[in-house]
Amino acid sequence: MWQKTAAALLAVLLAFTTACANIPQANDVNPARTVTDQAGRQVALPEEVETVAMMFSIPTSLLLALGVGDRLLAVGATWGIQTLIEPSLETVGTVGRGHLDREALAAYKPDVFIHKASDPATLEAVETMGIPAVGITTETPEEVLAAITLLGEVFNRQDRAAELVAYYQSKIELANSIAAQIPAEERKTAIVMGSEIGKVAGGNMLQSFMIETAGGINCAKEVESQQPWPVVGTEKIFAWNPDFIFCTNGSASEYEPADLLNDPNWQNITAVKNKKVLLVPTDKDSWEYPSLSTCLGFLWMLCQMYPEYYSEAEFLQEVDLFYETAYGMTFALDFLGYEQ
């Protein structure tokens, strides 16, 4: 009797085990994977990231270039050409600007949250909500390309990310090949001035790389700061006496190039004398904003400083090529706000 009972129990156990083996496990359906973000954190992600939320706007253009802009549920702000590239951004929500709105984020429950690598407190706070949080940074060209590569990994768009990185690097090579022809005695000095007069791009900033890639000499190269756009003041700029002053183009700017050109105190500065105080294009897509479009920024600087080596006509051929490559569409120069 006992042997029959044991045999019956064994048969039931085997049947149960076989049935369990045939039940799909959670990891078979949606296996987790891990990426290392730009804060050096290990972040576990679902196999497919279908939705994303952000508080700040810098990654938006990168997501659009990767072809995943339609996955954005919330972002700090959108502007310029972004809503033309991805119309769904017209109605995208927000999870806070400056400070995280935990309630809004919980309601959206995105597959991933993308944020500044320099704000680990917010990244960790989001992780405690059960939402993967990826930190990125884009203060140097290397970081911009690393961010593209990382986001390509997050969204399983590695091939597209590699294409974009290769394209950007090819423009660096183009600028370098032209700049190499310029004799040392012809090199121009320049600064990129921030949203306030007296704030400049120091040597550890993306804008410094842009000047140097364009064959220029950044007067503020030795100025380094943990905070972007360190204040050096006007007296320091007067002492530098740059050949070119490139001004950032954004709604936060408290001045216009005309303010310097018409200010009696600036009239002895070479850039002012020669009317080389220039707003970095463009109104609809800033070419010095940390993104792929900075390749247009340094090529534009190149044609401004050395038109005999690289003409504006040559540069303008690159504009349509960039937008077609990055976003699959082009924009009229007057729409962008580019002044010839």
PDB file of N, CA and C in Angstrom, residues 270-336:
ATOM      1  N   THR A 270      39.545  94.578 -29.915  1.00  0.00           N
ATOM      2  CA  THR A 270      39.675  94.232 -31.334  1.00  0.00           C
ATOM      3  C   THR A 270      38.382  93.664 -31.910  1.00  0.00           C
ATOM      4  N   ALA A 271      37.737  92.783 -31.177  1.00  0.00           N
ATOM      5  CA  ALA A 271      36.491  92.180 -31.668  1.00  0.00           C
ATOM      6  C   ALA A 271      35.417  93.227 -31.903  1.00  0.00           C
ATOM      7  N   VAL A 272      35.387  94.245 -31.056  1.00  0.00           N
ATOM      8  CA  VAL A 272      34.394  95.310 -31.199  1.00  0.00           C
ATOM      9  C   VAL A 272      34.773  96.220 -32.366  1.00  0.00           C
ATOM     10  N   LYS A 273      36.036  96.577 -32.459  1.00  0.00           N
ATOM     11  CA  LYS A 273      36.500  97.426 -33.561  1.00  0.00           C
ATOM     12  C   LYS A 273      36.150  96.815 -34.918  1.00  0.00           C
ATOM     13  N   ASN A 274      36.328  95.509 -35.022  1.00  0.00           N
ATOM     14  CA  ASN A 274      36.116  94.827 -36.304  1.00  0.00           C
ATOM     15  C   ASN A 274      34.721  94.229 -36.450  1.00  0.00           C
ATOM     16  N   LYS A 275      33.864  94.574 -35.492  1.00  0.00           N
ATOM     17  CA  LYS A 275      32.480  94.070 -35.495  1.00  0.00           C
ATOM     18  C   LYS A 275      32.439  92.537 -35.551  1.00  0.00           C
ATOM     19  N   LYS A 276      33.265  91.940 -34.738  1.00  0.00           N
ATOM     20  CA  LYS A 276      33.310  90.484 -34.638  1.00  0.00           C
ATOM     21  C   LYS A 276      32.779  90.007 -33.282  1.00  0.00           C
ATOM     22  N   VAL A 277      31.733  90.676 -32.825  1.00  0.00           N
ATOM     23  CA  VAL A 277      30.978  90.215 -31.658  1.00  0.00           C
ATOM     24  C   VAL A 277      29.742  89.536 -32.230  1.00  0.00           C
ATOM     25  N   LEU A 278      29.713  88.227 -32.193  1.00  0.00           N
ATOM     26  CA  LEU A 278      28.737  87.460 -32.968  1.00  0.00           C
ATOM     27  C   LEU A 278      27.911  86.531 -32.090  1.00  0.00           C
ATOM     28  N   LEU A 279      26.630  86.472 -32.390  1.00  0.00           N
ATOM     29  CA  LEU A 279      25.727  85.554 -31.706  1.00  0.00           C
ATOM     30  C   LEU A 279      25.852  84.178 -32.351  1.00  0.00           C
ATOM     31  N   VAL A 280      26.113  83.158 -31.545  1.00  0.00           N
ATOM     32  CA  VAL A 280      26.210  81.802 -32.092  1.00  0.00           C
ATOM     33  C   VAL A 280      24.829  81.378 -32.594  1.00  0.00           C
ATOM     34  N   PRO A 281      24.703  80.977 -33.848  1.00  0.00           N
ATOM     35  CA  PRO A 281      23.408  80.510 -34.347  1.00  0.00           C
ATOM     36  C   PRO A 281      22.977  79.240 -33.596  1.00  0.00           C
ATOM     37  N   THR A 282      21.675  78.935 -33.656  1.00  0.00           N
ATOM     38  CA  THR A 282      20.591  79.690 -34.263  1.00  0.00           C
ATOM     39  C   THR A 282      19.484  79.851 -33.233  1.00  0.00           C
ATOM     40  N   ASP A 283      18.470  80.629 -33.588  1.00  0.00           N
ATOM     41  CA  ASP A 283      17.351  80.849 -32.669  1.00  0.00           C
ATOM     42  C   ASP A 283      16.590  79.564 -32.362  1.00  0.00           C
ATOM     43  N   LYS A 284      16.452  78.698 -33.347  1.00  0.00           N
ATOM     44  CA  LYS A 284      15.624  77.494 -33.193  1.00  0.00           C
ATOM     45  C   LYS A 284      16.407  76.261 -32.739  1.00  0.00           C
ATOM     46  N   ASP A 285      17.739  76.333 -32.826  1.00  0.00           N
ATOM     47  CA  ASP A 285      18.557  75.175 -32.441  1.00  0.00           C
ATOM     48  C   ASP A 285      19.972  75.664 -32.175  1.00  0.00           C
ATOM     49  N   SER A 286      20.261  76.001 -30.933  1.00  0.00           N
ATOM     50  CA  SER A 286      21.555  76.590 -30.596  1.00  0.00           C
ATOM     51  C   SER A 286      22.700  75.635 -30.913  1.00  0.00           C
ATOM     52  N   TRP A 287      23.680  76.142 -31.657  1.00  0.00           N
ATOM     53  CA  TRP A 287      24.803  75.312 -32.076  1.00  0.00           C
ATOM     54  C   TRP A 287      25.933  75.271 -31.048  1.00  0.00           C
ATOM     55  N   GLU A 288      25.739  75.885 -29.880  1.00  0.00           N
ATOM     56  CA  GLU A 288      26.736  75.721 -28.818  1.00  0.00           C
ATOM     57  C   GLU A 288      26.127  75.049 -27.596  1.00  0.00           C
ATOM     58  N   TYR A 289      24.875  74.633 -27.720  1.00  0.00           N
ATOM     59  CA  TYR A 289      24.181  73.889 -26.670  1.00  0.00           C
ATOM     60  C   TYR A 289      24.708  72.456 -26.672  1.00  0.00           C
ATOM     61  N   PRO A 290      24.930  71.847 -25.511  1.00  0.00           N
ATOM     62  CA  PRO A 290      25.541  70.511 -25.475  1.00  0.00           C
ATOM     63  C   PRO A 290      24.724  69.450 -26.216  1.00  0.00           C
ATOM     64  N   SER A 291      25.052  69.242 -27.457  1.00  0.00           N
ATOM     65  CA  SER A 291      24.335  68.271 -28.287  1.00  0.00           C
ATOM     66  C   SER A 291      25.161  68.003 -29.533  1.00  0.00           C
ATOM     67  N   LEU A 292      24.630  67.194 -30.426  1.00  0.00           N
ATOM     68  CA  LEU A 292      25.334  66.893 -31.670  1.00  0.00           C
ATOM     69  C   LEU A 292      25.486  68.118 -32.560  1.00  0.00           C
ATOM     70  N   SER A 293      24.587  69.095 -32.432  1.00  0.00           N
ATOM     71  CA  SER A 293      24.634  70.267 -33.308  1.00  0.00           C
ATOM     72  C   SER A 293      25.842  71.153 -33.038  1.00  0.00           C
ATOM     73  N   THR A 294      26.617  70.864 -31.994  1.00  0.00           N
ATOM     74  CA  THR A 294      27.839  71.638 -31.773  1.00  0.00           C
ATOM     75  C   THR A 294      28.836  71.428 -32.910  1.00  0.00           C
ATOM     76  N   CYS A 295      28.673  70.358 -33.694  1.00  0.00           N
ATOM     77  CA  CYS A 295      29.560  70.206 -34.854  1.00  0.00           C
ATOM     78  C   CYS A 295      29.296  71.321 -35.863  1.00  0.00           C
ATOM     79  N   LEU A 296      28.049  71.780 -35.956  1.00  0.00           N
ATOM     80  CA  LEU A 296      27.763  72.949 -36.787  1.00  0.00           C
ATOM     81  C   LEU A 296      28.364  74.192 -36.150  1.00  0.00           C
ATOM     82  N   GLY A 297      28.357  74.232 -34.824  1.00  0.00           N
ATOM     83  CA  GLY A 297      28.906  75.384 -34.115  1.00  0.00           C
ATOM     84  C   GLY A 297      30.377  75.596 -34.397  1.00  0.00           C
ATOM     85  N   PHE A 298      31.181  74.531 -34.298  1.00  0.00           N
ATOM     86  CA  PHE A 298      32.616  74.763 -34.522  1.00  0.00           C
ATOM     87  C   PHE A 298      32.947  74.954 -35.995  1.00  0.00           C
ATOM     88  N   LEU A 299      32.156  74.370 -36.898  1.00  0.00           N
ATOM     89  CA  LEU A 299      32.379  74.635 -38.318  1.00  0.00           C
ATOM     90  C   LEU A 299      31.984  76.068 -38.665  1.00  0.00           C
ATOM     91  N   TRP A 300      30.927  76.568 -38.030  1.00  0.00           N
ATOM     92  CA  TRP A 300      30.533  77.968 -38.234  1.00  0.00           C
ATOM     93  C   TRP A 300      31.620  78.906 -37.717  1.00  0.00           C
ATOM     94  N   MET A 301      32.162  78.630 -36.536  1.00  0.00           N
ATOM     95  CA  MET A 301      33.257  79.452 -35.999  1.00  0.00           C
ATOM     96  C   MET A 301      34.448  79.451 -36.952  1.00  0.00           C
ATOM     97  N   LEU A 302      34.723  78.299 -37.539  1.00  0.00           N
ATOM     98  CA  LEU A 302      35.834  78.168 -38.478  1.00  0.00           C
ATOM     99  C   LEU A 302      35.652  79.086 -39.675  1.00  0.00           C
ATOM    100  N   CYS A 303      34.450  79.105 -40.243  1.00  0.00           N
ATOM    101  CA  CYS A 303      34.232  79.957 -41.416  1.00  0.00           C
ATOM    102  C   CYS A 303      34.186  81.433 -41.045  1.00  0.00           C
ATOM    103  N   GLN A 304      33.835  81.756 -39.802  1.00  0.00           N
ATOM    104  CA  GLN A 304      33.840  83.146 -39.359  1.00  0.00           C
ATOM    105  C   GLN A 304      35.262  83.650 -39.130  1.00  0.00           C
ATOM    106  N   MET A 305      36.099  82.820 -38.512  1.00  0.00           N
ATOM    107  CA  MET A 305      37.463  83.255 -38.191  1.00  0.00           C
ATOM    108  C   MET A 305      38.412  83.156 -39.378  1.00  0.00           C
ATOM    109  N   TYR A 306      38.169  82.176 -40.276  1.00  0.00           N
ATOM    110  CA  TYR A 306      39.108  81.929 -41.376  1.00  0.00           C
ATOM    111  C   TYR A 306      38.373  81.709 -42.694  1.00  0.00           C
ATOM    112  N   PRO A 307      37.634  82.721 -43.168  1.00  0.00           N
ATOM    113  CA  PRO A 307      36.851  82.535 -44.402  1.00  0.00           C
ATOM    114  C   PRO A 307      37.711  82.232 -45.623  1.00  0.00           C
ATOM    115  N   GLU A 308      38.988  82.618 -45.579  1.00  0.00           N
ATOM    116  CA  GLU A 308      39.876  82.333 -46.712  1.00  0.00           C
ATOM    117  C   GLU A 308      40.272  80.852 -46.772  1.00  0.00           C
ATOM    118  N   TYR A 309      40.084  80.152 -45.664  1.00  0.00           N
ATOM    119  CA  TYR A 309      40.392  78.717 -45.622  1.00  0.00           C
ATOM    120  C   TYR A 309      39.124  77.852 -45.697  1.00  0.00           C
ATOM    121  N   TYR A 310      38.025  78.420 -45.220  1.00  0.00           N
ATOM    122  CA  TYR A 310      36.757  77.667 -45.190  1.00  0.00           C
ATOM    123  C   TYR A 310      35.633  78.683 -45.330  1.00  0.00           C
ATOM    124  N   SER A 311      35.026  78.709 -46.498  1.00  0.00           N
ATOM    125  CA  SER A 311      34.043  79.747 -46.798  1.00  0.00           C
ATOM    126  C   SER A 311      32.689  79.453 -46.167  1.00  0.00           C
ATOM    127  N   GLU A 312      31.888  80.498 -46.052  1.00  0.00           N
ATOM    128  CA  GLU A 312      30.534  80.314 -45.534  1.00  0.00           C
ATOM    129  C   GLU A 312      29.724  79.426 -46.473  1.00  0.00           C
ATOM    130  N   ALA A 313      29.963  79.554 -47.775  1.00  0.00           N
ATOM    131  CA  ALA A 313      29.249  78.708 -48.744  1.00  0.00           C
ATOM    132  C   ALA A 313      29.553  77.231 -48.498  1.00  0.00           C
ATOM    133  N   GLU A 314      30.806  76.932 -48.200  1.00  0.00           N
ATOM    134  CA  GLU A 314      31.169  75.543 -47.887  1.00  0.00           C
ATOM    135  C   GLU A 314      30.489  75.086 -46.603  1.00  0.00           C
ATOM    136  N   PHE A 315      30.472  75.979 -45.620  1.00  0.00           N
ATOM    137  CA  PHE A 315      29.840  75.627 -44.350  1.00  0.00           C
ATOM    138  C   PHE A 315      28.354  75.342 -44.526  1.00  0.00           C
ATOM    139  N   LEU A 316      27.659  76.179 -45.291  1.00  0.00           N
ATOM    140  CA  LEU A 316      26.211  76.031 -45.423  1.00  0.00           C
ATOM    141  C   LEU A 316      25.817  74.699 -46.056  1.00  0.00           C
ATOM    142  N   GLN A 317      26.718  74.105 -46.822  1.00  0.00           N
ATOM    143  CA  GLN A 317      26.436  72.772 -47.363  1.00  0.00           C
ATOM    144  C   GLN A 317      26.332  71.734 -46.247  1.00  0.00           C
ATOM    145  N   GLU A 318      26.995  72.009 -45.128  1.00  0.00           N
ATOM    146  CA  GLU A 318      26.981  71.079 -44.002  1.00  0.00           C
ATOM    147  C   GLU A 318      25.684  71.152 -43.196  1.00  0.00           C
ATOM    148  N   VAL A 319      24.986  72.279 -43.275  1.00  0.00           N
ATOM    149  CA  VAL A 319      23.808  72.469 -42.431  1.00  0.00           C
ATOM    150  C   VAL A 319      22.710  71.466 -42.785  1.00  0.00           C
ATOM    151  N   ASP A 320      22.329  71.426 -44.065  1.00  0.00           N
ATOM    152  CA  ASP A 320      21.296  70.463 -44.477  1.00  0.00           C
ATOM    153  C   ASP A 320      21.750  69.028 -44.234  1.00  0.00           C
ATOM    154  N   LEU A 321      23.020  68.763 -44.476  1.00  0.00           N
ATOM    155  CA  LEU A 321      23.548  67.413 -44.275  1.00  0.00           C
ATOM    156  C   LEU A 321      23.408  66.995 -42.818  1.00  0.00           C
ATOM    157  N   PHE A 322      23.699  67.921 -41.906  1.00  0.00           N
ATOM    158  CA  PHE A 322      23.579  67.596 -40.485  1.00  0.00           C
ATOM    159  C   PHE A 322      22.144  67.254 -40.112  1.00  0.00           C
ATOM    160  N   TYR A 323      21.205  68.125 -40.459  1.00  0.00           N
ATOM    161  CA  TYR A 323      19.816  67.902 -40.037  1.00  0.00           C
ATOM    162  C   TYR A 323      19.208  66.662 -40.692  1.00  0.00           C
ATOM    163  N   GLU A 324      19.594  66.409 -41.929  1.00  0.00           N
ATOM    164  CA  GLU A 324      19.112  65.194 -42.592  1.00  0.00           C
ATOM    165  C   GLU A 324      19.683  63.953 -41.901  1.00  0.00           C
ATOM    166  N   THR A 325      20.960  64.016 -41.541  1.00  0.00           N
ATOM    167  CA  THR A 325      21.608  62.879 -40.879  1.00  0.00           C
ATOM    168  C   THR A 325      21.055  62.659 -39.478  1.00  0.00           C
ATOM    169  N   ALA A 326      20.895  63.748 -38.732  1.00  0.00           N
ATOM    170  CA  ALA A 326      20.482  63.632 -37.331  1.00  0.00           C
ATOM    171  C   ALA A 326      18.993  63.355 -37.177  1.00  0.00           C
ATOM    172  N   TYR A 327      18.160  64.038 -37.986  1.00  0.00           N
ATOM    173  CA  TYR A 327      16.719  63.986 -37.743  1.00  0.00           C
ATOM    174  C   TYR A 327      15.882  63.571 -38.946  1.00  0.00           C
ATOM    175  N   GLY A 328      16.526  63.355 -40.086  1.00  0.00           N
ATOM    176  CA  GLY A 328      15.782  62.928 -41.261  1.00  0.00           C
ATOM    177  C   GLY A 328      14.950  64.023 -41.891  1.00  0.00           C
ATOM    178  N   MET A 329      15.280  65.288 -41.610  1.00  0.00           N
ATOM    179  CA  MET A 329      14.566  66.410 -42.201  1.00  0.00           C
ATOM    180  C   MET A 329      15.467  67.637 -42.208  1.00  0.00           C
ATOM    181  N   THR A 330      15.139  68.616 -43.024  1.00  0.00           N
ATOM    182  CA  THR A 330      15.942  69.830 -43.107  1.00  0.00           C
ATOM    183  C   THR A 330      15.073  71.043 -42.797  1.00  0.00           C
ATOM    184  N   PHE A 331      15.753  72.177 -42.552  1.00  0.00           N
ATOM    185  CA  PHE A 331      15.051  73.403 -42.182  1.00  0.00           C
ATOM    186  C   PHE A 331      15.652  74.575 -42.952  1.00  0.00           C
ATOM    187  N   ALA A 332      14.792  75.488 -43.382  1.00  0.00           N
ATOM    188  CA  ALA A 332      15.263  76.678 -44.085  1.00  0.00           C
ATOM    189  C   ALA A 332      16.110  77.530 -43.145  1.00  0.00           C
ATOM    190  N   LEU A 333      17.147  78.156 -43.691  1.00  0.00           N
ATOM    191  CA  LEU A 333      18.045  78.964 -42.865  1.00  0.00           C
ATOM    192  C   LEU A 333      17.314  80.103 -42.180  1.00  0.00           C
ATOM    193  N   ASP A 334      16.390  80.755 -42.909  1.00  0.00           N
ATOM    194  CA  ASP A 334      15.672  81.871 -42.293  1.00  0.00           C
ATOM    195  C   ASP A 334      14.752  81.389 -41.178  1.00  0.00           C
ATOM    196  N   PHE A 335      14.208  80.183 -41.308  1.00  0.00           N
ATOM    197  CA  PHE A 335      13.391  79.628 -40.233  1.00  0.00           C
ATOM    198  C   PHE A 335      14.250  79.370 -38.996  1.00  0.00           C
ATOM    199  N   LEU A 336      15.432  78.813 -39.203  1.00  0.00           N
ATOM    200  CA  LEU A 336      16.326  78.552 -38.074  1.00  0.00           C
ATOM    201  C   LEU A 336      16.758  79.846 -37.395  1.00  0.00           C
TER     202      LEU A 336
END
